PDB file of C-alpha atoms in Angstrom:
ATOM      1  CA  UNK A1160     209.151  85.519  84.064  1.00 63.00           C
ATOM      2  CA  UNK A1161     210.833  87.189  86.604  1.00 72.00           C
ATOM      3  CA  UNK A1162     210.031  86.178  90.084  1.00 83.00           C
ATOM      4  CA  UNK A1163     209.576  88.206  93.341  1.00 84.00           C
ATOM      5  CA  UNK A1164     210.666  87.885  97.054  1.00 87.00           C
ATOM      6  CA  UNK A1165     208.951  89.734 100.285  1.00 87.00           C
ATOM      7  CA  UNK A1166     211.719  90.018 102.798  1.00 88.00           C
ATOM      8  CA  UNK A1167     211.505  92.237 106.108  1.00 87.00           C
ATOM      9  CA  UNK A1168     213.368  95.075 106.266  1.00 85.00           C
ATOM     10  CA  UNK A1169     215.804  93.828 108.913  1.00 89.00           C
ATOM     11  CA  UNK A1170     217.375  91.757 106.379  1.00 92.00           C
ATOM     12  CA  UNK A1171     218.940  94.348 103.935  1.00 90.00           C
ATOM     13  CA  UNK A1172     222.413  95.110 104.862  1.00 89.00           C
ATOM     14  CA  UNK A1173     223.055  98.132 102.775  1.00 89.00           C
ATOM     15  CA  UNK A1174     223.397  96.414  99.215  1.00 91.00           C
ATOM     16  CA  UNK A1175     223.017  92.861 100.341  1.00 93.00           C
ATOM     17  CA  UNK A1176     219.969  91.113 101.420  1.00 93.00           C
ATOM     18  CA  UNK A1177     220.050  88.176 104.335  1.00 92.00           C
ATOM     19  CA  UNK A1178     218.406  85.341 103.216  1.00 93.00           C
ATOM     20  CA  UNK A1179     216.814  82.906 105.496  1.00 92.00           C
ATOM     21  CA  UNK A1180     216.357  78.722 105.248  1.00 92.00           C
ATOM     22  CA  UNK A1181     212.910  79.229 104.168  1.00 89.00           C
ATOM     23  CA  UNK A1182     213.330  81.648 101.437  1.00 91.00           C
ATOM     24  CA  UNK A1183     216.624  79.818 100.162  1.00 92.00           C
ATOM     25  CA  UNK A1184     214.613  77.447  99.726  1.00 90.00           C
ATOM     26  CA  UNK A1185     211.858  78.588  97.972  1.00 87.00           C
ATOM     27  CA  UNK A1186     214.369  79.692  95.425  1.00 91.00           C
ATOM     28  CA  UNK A1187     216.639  76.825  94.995  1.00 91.00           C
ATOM     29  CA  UNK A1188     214.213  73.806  95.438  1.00 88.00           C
ATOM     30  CA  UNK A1189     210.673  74.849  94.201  1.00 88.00           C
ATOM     31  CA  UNK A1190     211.793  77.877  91.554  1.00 87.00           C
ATOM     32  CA  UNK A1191     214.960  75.988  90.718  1.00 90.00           C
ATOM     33  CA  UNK A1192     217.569  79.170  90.764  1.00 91.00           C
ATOM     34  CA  UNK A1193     221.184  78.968  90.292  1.00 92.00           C
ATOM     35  CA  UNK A1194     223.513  81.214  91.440  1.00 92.00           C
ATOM     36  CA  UNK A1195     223.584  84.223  89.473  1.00 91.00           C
ATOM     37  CA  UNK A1196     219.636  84.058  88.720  1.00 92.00           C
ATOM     38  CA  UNK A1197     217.531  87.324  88.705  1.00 92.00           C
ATOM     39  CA  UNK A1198     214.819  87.674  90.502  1.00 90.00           C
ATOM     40  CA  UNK A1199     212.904  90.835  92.607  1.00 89.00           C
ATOM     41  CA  UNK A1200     213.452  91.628  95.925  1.00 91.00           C
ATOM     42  CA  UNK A1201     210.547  94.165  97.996  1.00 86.00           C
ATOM     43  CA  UNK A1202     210.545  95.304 101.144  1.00 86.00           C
ATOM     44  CA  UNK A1203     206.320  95.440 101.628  1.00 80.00           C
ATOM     45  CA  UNK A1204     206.825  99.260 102.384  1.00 81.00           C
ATOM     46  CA  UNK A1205     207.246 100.381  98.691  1.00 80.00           C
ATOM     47  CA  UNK A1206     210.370  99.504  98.117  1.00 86.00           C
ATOM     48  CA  UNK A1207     211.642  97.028  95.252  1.00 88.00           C
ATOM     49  CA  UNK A1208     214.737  96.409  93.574  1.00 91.00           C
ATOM     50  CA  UNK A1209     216.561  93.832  91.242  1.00 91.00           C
ATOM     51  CA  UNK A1210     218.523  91.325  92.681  1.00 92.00           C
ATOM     52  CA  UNK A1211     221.034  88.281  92.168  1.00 93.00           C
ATOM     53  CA  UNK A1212     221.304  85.532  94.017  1.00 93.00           C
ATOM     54  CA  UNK A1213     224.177  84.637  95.583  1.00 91.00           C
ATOM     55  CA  UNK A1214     225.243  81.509  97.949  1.00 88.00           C
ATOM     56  CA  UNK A1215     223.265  82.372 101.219  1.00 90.00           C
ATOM     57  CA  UNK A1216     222.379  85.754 100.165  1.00 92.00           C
ATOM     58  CA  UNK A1217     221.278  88.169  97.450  1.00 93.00           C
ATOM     59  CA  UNK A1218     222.518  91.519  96.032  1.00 92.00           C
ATOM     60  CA  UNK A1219     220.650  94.259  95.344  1.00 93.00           C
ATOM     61  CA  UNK A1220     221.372  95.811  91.676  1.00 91.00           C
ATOM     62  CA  UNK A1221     218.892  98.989  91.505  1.00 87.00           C
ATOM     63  CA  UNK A1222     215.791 100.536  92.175  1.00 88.00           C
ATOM     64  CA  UNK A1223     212.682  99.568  90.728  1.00 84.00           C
ATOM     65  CA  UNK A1224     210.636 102.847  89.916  1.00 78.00           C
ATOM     66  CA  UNK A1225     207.341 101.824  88.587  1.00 73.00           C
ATOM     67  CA  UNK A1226     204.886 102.149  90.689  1.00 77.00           C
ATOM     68  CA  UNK A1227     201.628  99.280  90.737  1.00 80.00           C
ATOM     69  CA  UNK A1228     200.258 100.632  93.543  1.00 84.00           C
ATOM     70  CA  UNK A1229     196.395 102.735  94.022  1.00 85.00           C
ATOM     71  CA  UNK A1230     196.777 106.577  93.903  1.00 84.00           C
ATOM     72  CA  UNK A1231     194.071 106.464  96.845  1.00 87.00           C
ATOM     73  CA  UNK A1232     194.639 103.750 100.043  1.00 91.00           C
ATOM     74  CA  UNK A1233     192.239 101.920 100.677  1.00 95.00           C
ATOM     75  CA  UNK A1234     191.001 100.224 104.066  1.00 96.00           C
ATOM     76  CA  UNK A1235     188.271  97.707 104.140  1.00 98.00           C
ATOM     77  CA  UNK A1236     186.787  97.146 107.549  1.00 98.00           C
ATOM     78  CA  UNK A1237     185.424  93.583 107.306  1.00 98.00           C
ATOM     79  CA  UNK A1238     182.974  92.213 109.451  1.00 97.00           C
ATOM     80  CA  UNK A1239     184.128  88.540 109.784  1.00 96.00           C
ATOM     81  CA  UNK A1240     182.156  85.631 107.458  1.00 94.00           C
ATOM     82  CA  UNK A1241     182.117  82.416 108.557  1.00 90.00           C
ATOM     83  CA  UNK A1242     184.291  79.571 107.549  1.00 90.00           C
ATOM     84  CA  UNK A1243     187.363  80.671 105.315  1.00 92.00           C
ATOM     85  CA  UNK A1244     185.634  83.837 103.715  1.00 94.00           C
ATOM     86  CA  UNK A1245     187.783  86.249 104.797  1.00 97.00           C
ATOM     87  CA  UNK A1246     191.096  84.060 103.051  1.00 97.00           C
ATOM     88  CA  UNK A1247     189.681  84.498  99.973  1.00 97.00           C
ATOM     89  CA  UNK A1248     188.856  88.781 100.528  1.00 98.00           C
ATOM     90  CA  UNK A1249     192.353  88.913 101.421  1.00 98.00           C
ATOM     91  CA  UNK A1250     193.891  87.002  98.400  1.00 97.00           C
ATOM     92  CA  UNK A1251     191.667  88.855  95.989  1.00 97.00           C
ATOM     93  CA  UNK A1252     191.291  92.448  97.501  1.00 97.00           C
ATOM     94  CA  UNK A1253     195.293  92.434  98.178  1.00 97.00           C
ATOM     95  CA  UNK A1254     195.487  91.473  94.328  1.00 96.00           C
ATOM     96  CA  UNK A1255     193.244  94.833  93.591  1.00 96.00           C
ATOM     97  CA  UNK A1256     195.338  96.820  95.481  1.00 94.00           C
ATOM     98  CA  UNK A1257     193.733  97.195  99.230  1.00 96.00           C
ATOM     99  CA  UNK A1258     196.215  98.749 102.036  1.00 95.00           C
ATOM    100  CA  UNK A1259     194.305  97.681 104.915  1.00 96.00           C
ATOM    101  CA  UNK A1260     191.933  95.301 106.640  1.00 98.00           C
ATOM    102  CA  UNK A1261     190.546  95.765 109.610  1.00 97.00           C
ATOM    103  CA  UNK A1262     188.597  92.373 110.634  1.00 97.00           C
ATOM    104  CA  UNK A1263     185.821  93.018 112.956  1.00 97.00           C
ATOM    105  CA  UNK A1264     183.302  91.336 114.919  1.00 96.00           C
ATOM    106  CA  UNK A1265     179.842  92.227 114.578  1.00 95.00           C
ATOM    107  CA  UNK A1266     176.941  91.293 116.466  1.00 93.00           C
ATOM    108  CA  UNK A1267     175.765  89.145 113.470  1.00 91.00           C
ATOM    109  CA  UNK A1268     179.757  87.526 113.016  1.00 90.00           C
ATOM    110  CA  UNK A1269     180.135  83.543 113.861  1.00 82.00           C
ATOM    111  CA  UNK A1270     183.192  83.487 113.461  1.00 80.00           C
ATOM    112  CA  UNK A1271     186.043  83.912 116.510  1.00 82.00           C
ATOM    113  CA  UNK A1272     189.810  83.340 115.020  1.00 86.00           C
ATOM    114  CA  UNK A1273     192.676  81.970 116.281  1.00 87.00           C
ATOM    115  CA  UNK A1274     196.139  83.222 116.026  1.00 87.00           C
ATOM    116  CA  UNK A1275     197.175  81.070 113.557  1.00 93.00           C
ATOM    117  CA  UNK A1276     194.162  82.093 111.361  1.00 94.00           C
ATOM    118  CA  UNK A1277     195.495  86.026 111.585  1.00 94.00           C
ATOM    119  CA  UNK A1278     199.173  84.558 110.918  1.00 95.00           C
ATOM    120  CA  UNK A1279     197.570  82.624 107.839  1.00 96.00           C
ATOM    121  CA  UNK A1280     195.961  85.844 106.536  1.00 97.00           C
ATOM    122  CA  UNK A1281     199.033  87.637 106.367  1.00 95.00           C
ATOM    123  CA  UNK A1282     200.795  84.684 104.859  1.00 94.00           C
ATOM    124  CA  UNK A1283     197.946  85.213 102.152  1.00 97.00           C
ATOM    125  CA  UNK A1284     198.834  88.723 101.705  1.00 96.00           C
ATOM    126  CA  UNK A1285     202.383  88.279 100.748  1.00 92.00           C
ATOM    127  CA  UNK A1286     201.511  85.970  98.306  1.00 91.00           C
ATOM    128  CA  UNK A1287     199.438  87.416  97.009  1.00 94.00           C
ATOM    129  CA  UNK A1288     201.155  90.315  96.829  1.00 90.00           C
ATOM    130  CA  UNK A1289     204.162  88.848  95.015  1.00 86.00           C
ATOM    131  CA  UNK A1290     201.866  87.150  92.581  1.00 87.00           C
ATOM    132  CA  UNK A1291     200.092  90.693  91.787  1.00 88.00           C
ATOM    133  CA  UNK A1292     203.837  92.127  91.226  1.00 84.00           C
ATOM    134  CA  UNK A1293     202.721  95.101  94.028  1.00 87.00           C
ATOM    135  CA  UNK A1294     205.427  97.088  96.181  1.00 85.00           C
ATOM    136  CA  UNK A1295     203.567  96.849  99.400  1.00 87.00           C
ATOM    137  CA  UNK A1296     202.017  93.940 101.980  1.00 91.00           C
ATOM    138  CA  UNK A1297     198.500  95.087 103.105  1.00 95.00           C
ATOM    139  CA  UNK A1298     198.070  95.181 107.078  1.00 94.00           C
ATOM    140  CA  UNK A1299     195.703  93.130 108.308  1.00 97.00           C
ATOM    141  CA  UNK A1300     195.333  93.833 111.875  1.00 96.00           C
ATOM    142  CA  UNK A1301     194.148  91.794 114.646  1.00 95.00           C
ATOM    143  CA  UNK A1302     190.340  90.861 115.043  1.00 96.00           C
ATOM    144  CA  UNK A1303     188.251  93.777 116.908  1.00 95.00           C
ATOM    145  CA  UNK A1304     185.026  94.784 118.259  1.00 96.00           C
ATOM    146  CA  UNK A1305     183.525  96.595 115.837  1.00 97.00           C
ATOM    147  CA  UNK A1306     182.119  99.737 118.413  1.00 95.00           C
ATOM    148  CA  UNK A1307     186.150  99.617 119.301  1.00 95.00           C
ATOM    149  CA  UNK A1308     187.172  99.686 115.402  1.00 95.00           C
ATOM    150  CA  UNK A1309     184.970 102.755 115.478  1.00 95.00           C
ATOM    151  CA  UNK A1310     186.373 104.468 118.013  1.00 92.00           C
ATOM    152  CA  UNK A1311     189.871 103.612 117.262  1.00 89.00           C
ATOM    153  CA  UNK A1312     188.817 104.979 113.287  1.00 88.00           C
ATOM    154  CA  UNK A1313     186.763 108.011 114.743  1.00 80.00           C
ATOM    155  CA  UNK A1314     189.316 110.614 114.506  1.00 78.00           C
ATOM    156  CA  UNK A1315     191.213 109.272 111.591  1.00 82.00           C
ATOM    157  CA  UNK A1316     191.000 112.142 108.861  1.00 84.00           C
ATOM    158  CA  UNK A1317     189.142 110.276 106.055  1.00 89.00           C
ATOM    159  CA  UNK A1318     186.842 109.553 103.938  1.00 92.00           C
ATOM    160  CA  UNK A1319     184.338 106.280 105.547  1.00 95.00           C
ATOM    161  CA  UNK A1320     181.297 104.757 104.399  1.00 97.00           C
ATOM    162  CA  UNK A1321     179.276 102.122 105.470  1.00 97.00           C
ATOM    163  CA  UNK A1322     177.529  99.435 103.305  1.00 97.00           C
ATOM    164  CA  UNK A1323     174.015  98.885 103.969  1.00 95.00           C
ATOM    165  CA  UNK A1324     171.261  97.230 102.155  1.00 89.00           C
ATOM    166  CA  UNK A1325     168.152  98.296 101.394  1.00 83.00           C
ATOM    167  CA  UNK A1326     168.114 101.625 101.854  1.00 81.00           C
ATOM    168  CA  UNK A1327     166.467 103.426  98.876  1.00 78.00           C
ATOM    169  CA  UNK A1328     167.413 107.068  99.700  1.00 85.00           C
ATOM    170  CA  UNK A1329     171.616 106.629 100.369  1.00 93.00           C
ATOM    171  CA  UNK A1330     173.918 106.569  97.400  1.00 93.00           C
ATOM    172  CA  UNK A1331     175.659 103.834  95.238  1.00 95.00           C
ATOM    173  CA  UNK A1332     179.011 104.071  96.255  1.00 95.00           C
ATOM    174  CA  UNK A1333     180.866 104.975  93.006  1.00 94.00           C
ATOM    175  CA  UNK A1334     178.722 108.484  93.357  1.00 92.00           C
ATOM    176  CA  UNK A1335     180.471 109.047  95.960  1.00 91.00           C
ATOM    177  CA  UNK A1336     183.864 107.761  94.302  1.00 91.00           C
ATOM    178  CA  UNK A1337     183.464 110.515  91.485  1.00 87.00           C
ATOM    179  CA  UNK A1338     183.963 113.488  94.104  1.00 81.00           C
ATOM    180  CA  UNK A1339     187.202 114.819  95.308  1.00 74.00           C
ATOM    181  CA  UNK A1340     187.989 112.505  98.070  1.00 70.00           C
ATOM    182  CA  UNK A1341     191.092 112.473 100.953  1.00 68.00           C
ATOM    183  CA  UNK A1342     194.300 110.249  99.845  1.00 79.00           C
ATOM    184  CA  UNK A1343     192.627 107.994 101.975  1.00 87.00           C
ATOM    185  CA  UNK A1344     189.166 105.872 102.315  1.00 93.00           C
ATOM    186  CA  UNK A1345     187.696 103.314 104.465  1.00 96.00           C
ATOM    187  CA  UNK A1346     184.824 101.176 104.013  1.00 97.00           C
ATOM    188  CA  UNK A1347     183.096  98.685 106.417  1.00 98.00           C
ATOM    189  CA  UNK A1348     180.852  95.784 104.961  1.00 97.00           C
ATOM    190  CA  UNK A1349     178.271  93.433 106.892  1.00 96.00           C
ATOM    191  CA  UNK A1350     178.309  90.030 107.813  1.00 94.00           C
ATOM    192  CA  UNK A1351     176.067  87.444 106.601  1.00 92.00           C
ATOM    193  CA  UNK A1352     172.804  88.881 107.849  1.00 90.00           C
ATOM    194  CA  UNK A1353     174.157  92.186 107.354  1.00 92.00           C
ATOM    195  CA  UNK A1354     174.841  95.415 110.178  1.00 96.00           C
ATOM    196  CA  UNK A1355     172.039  95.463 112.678  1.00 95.00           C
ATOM    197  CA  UNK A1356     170.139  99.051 112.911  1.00 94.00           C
ATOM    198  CA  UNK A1357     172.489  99.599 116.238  1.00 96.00           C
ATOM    199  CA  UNK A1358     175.852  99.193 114.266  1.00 97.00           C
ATOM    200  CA  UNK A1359     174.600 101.572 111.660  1.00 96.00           C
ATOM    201  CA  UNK A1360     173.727 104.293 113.611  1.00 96.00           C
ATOM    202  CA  UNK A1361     176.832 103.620 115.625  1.00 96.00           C
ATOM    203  CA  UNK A1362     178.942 104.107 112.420  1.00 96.00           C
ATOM    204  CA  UNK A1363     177.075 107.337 111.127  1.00 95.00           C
ATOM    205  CA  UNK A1364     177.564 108.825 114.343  1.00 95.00           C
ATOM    206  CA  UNK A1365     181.332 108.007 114.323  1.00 94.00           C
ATOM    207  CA  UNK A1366     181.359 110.076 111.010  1.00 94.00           C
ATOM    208  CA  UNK A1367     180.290 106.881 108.528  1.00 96.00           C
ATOM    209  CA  UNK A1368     178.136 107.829 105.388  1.00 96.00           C
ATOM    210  CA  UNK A1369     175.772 104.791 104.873  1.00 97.00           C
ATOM    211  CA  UNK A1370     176.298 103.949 101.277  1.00 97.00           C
ATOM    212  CA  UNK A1371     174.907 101.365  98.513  1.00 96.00           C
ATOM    213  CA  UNK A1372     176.259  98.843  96.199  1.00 95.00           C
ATOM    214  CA  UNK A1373     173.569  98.426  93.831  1.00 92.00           C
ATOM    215  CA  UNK A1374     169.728  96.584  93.796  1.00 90.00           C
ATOM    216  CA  UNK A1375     171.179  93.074  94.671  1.00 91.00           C
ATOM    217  CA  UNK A1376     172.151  91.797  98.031  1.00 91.00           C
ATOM    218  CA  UNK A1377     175.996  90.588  97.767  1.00 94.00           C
ATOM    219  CA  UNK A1378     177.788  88.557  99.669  1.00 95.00           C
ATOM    220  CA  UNK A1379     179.598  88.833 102.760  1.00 95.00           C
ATOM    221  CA  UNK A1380     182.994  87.714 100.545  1.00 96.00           C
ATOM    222  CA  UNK A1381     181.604  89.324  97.462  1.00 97.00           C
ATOM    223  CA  UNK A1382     180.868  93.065  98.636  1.00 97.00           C
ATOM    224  CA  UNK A1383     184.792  93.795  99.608  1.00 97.00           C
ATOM    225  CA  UNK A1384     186.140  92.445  96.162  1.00 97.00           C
ATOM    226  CA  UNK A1385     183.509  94.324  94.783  1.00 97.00           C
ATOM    227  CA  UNK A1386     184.071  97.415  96.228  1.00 97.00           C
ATOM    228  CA  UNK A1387     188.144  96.878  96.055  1.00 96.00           C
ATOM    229  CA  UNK A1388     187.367  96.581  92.261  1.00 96.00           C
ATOM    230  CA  UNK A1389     185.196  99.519  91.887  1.00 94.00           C
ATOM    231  CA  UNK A1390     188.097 101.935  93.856  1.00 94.00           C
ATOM    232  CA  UNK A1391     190.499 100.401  91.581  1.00 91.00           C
ATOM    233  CA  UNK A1392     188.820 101.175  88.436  1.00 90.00           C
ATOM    234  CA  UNK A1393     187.610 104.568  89.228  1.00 88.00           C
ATOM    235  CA  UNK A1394     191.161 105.637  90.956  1.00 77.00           C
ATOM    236  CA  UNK A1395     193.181 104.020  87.864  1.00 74.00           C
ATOM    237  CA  UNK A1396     191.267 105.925  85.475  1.00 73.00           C
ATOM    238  CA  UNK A1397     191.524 109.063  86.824  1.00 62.00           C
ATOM    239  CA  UNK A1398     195.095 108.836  87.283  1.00 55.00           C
ATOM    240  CA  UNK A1399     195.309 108.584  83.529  1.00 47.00           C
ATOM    241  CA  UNK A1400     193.434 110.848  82.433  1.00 49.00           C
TER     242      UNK A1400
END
């Protein structure tokens, strides 16, 4: 098994990478690497090479081509769940290849974070990241209004759809997945309880298409992992074919 590093970009000097107290020791006390031990240095922006550890630092051997990352990017605007929901929607949807989250308050959301919570999430991400062998770190901004995520969004050029529940005349979302869509996409789930009518007509007007994920009510965790899995498959499977 090879094993991989995040490090900021700061830290590459040309061919050699910087490597602080924490991440030397990472290496040398929990993964147990010698000097002269592969491993896989990335940059979170796409970039990834092979490297070799030396004393304090690491070299950088060559470019890593393949690429693990979604031919479409994805942005999930979250309305926050309560407790440590949204950990586990970053952990997972970072693993299935998400870009972006956009946490939002709702008028339905309990929860208010901290600082530290926001610093946790990201933590999350490039773990998560590393575990999933991708080239980027998702960005997880800073908690918002959701009217102010709107407007902020509004004149992004991109696809954006809204998740609402029972609504028998919009679409399932994977109809919509099977047209020619931007190179990007953004999608905005509920809170427990769900958008009010307000937030909903707020979105459509800011150019969201309400859409559908099936009969059954989901989750506040459950509807971003599914709908991270559902871009996944259908954007991996069109990229082979």
């Amino acid at each position: 098994m090879t094993y991989r590093l995040v490090i900021e970009p700061t830290q590459k000097q040309q061919e050699w990478v910087n490597l602080t107290e924490q991440q030397l020791h990472y290496l040398r006390r929990v993964l147990r690497l010698k000097n002269g031990a592969h491993f896989i240095v990335m940059d979170g922006q796409g970039n990834v090479w092979n490297a070799i550890l030396h004393e304090n630092s690491a070299q950088l051997l060559d470019i890593i081509t393949t690429s693990t990352e979604l031919s479409i990017k994805l942005t999930l605007m979250v309305a926050l769940p309560k407790g440590n929901g949204f950990e586990d929607i970053v952990r997972s949807c970072t693993e299935l290849g998400v870009n972006t989250f956009i946490p939002v308050i709702s008028e339905r959301t309990l929860l208010n974070p901290s600082p530290q919570k926001v610093e946790r999430w990201r933590k999350i991400a490039i773990e998560a990241a590393e575990q999933s062998e991708r080239e980027i770190i998702p960005q997880i901004f800073e908690p918002i209004n959701f009217p102010t995520a709107l407007t902020k969004i509004k004149e992004i050029e991109t696809n954006k759809y809204i998740c609402v529940t029972r609504r028998e005349e919009v679409n399932h979302l994977f109809i919509h997945l099977q047209k020619p869509l931007l190179n990007s996409l953004v999608v905005a789930t509920g809170p427990e309880g769900g958008w009010t009518n307000l937030e909903v007509q707020t979105a459509i007007k800011a150019g969201f298409e309400p859409v559908s994920l099936g009969r059954r009510i989901l989750r506040a965790v459950t509807a971003p992992v599914y709908i991270a899995s559902l871009v996944s498959a259908v954007g991996e499977t069109h990229s082979m074919s």
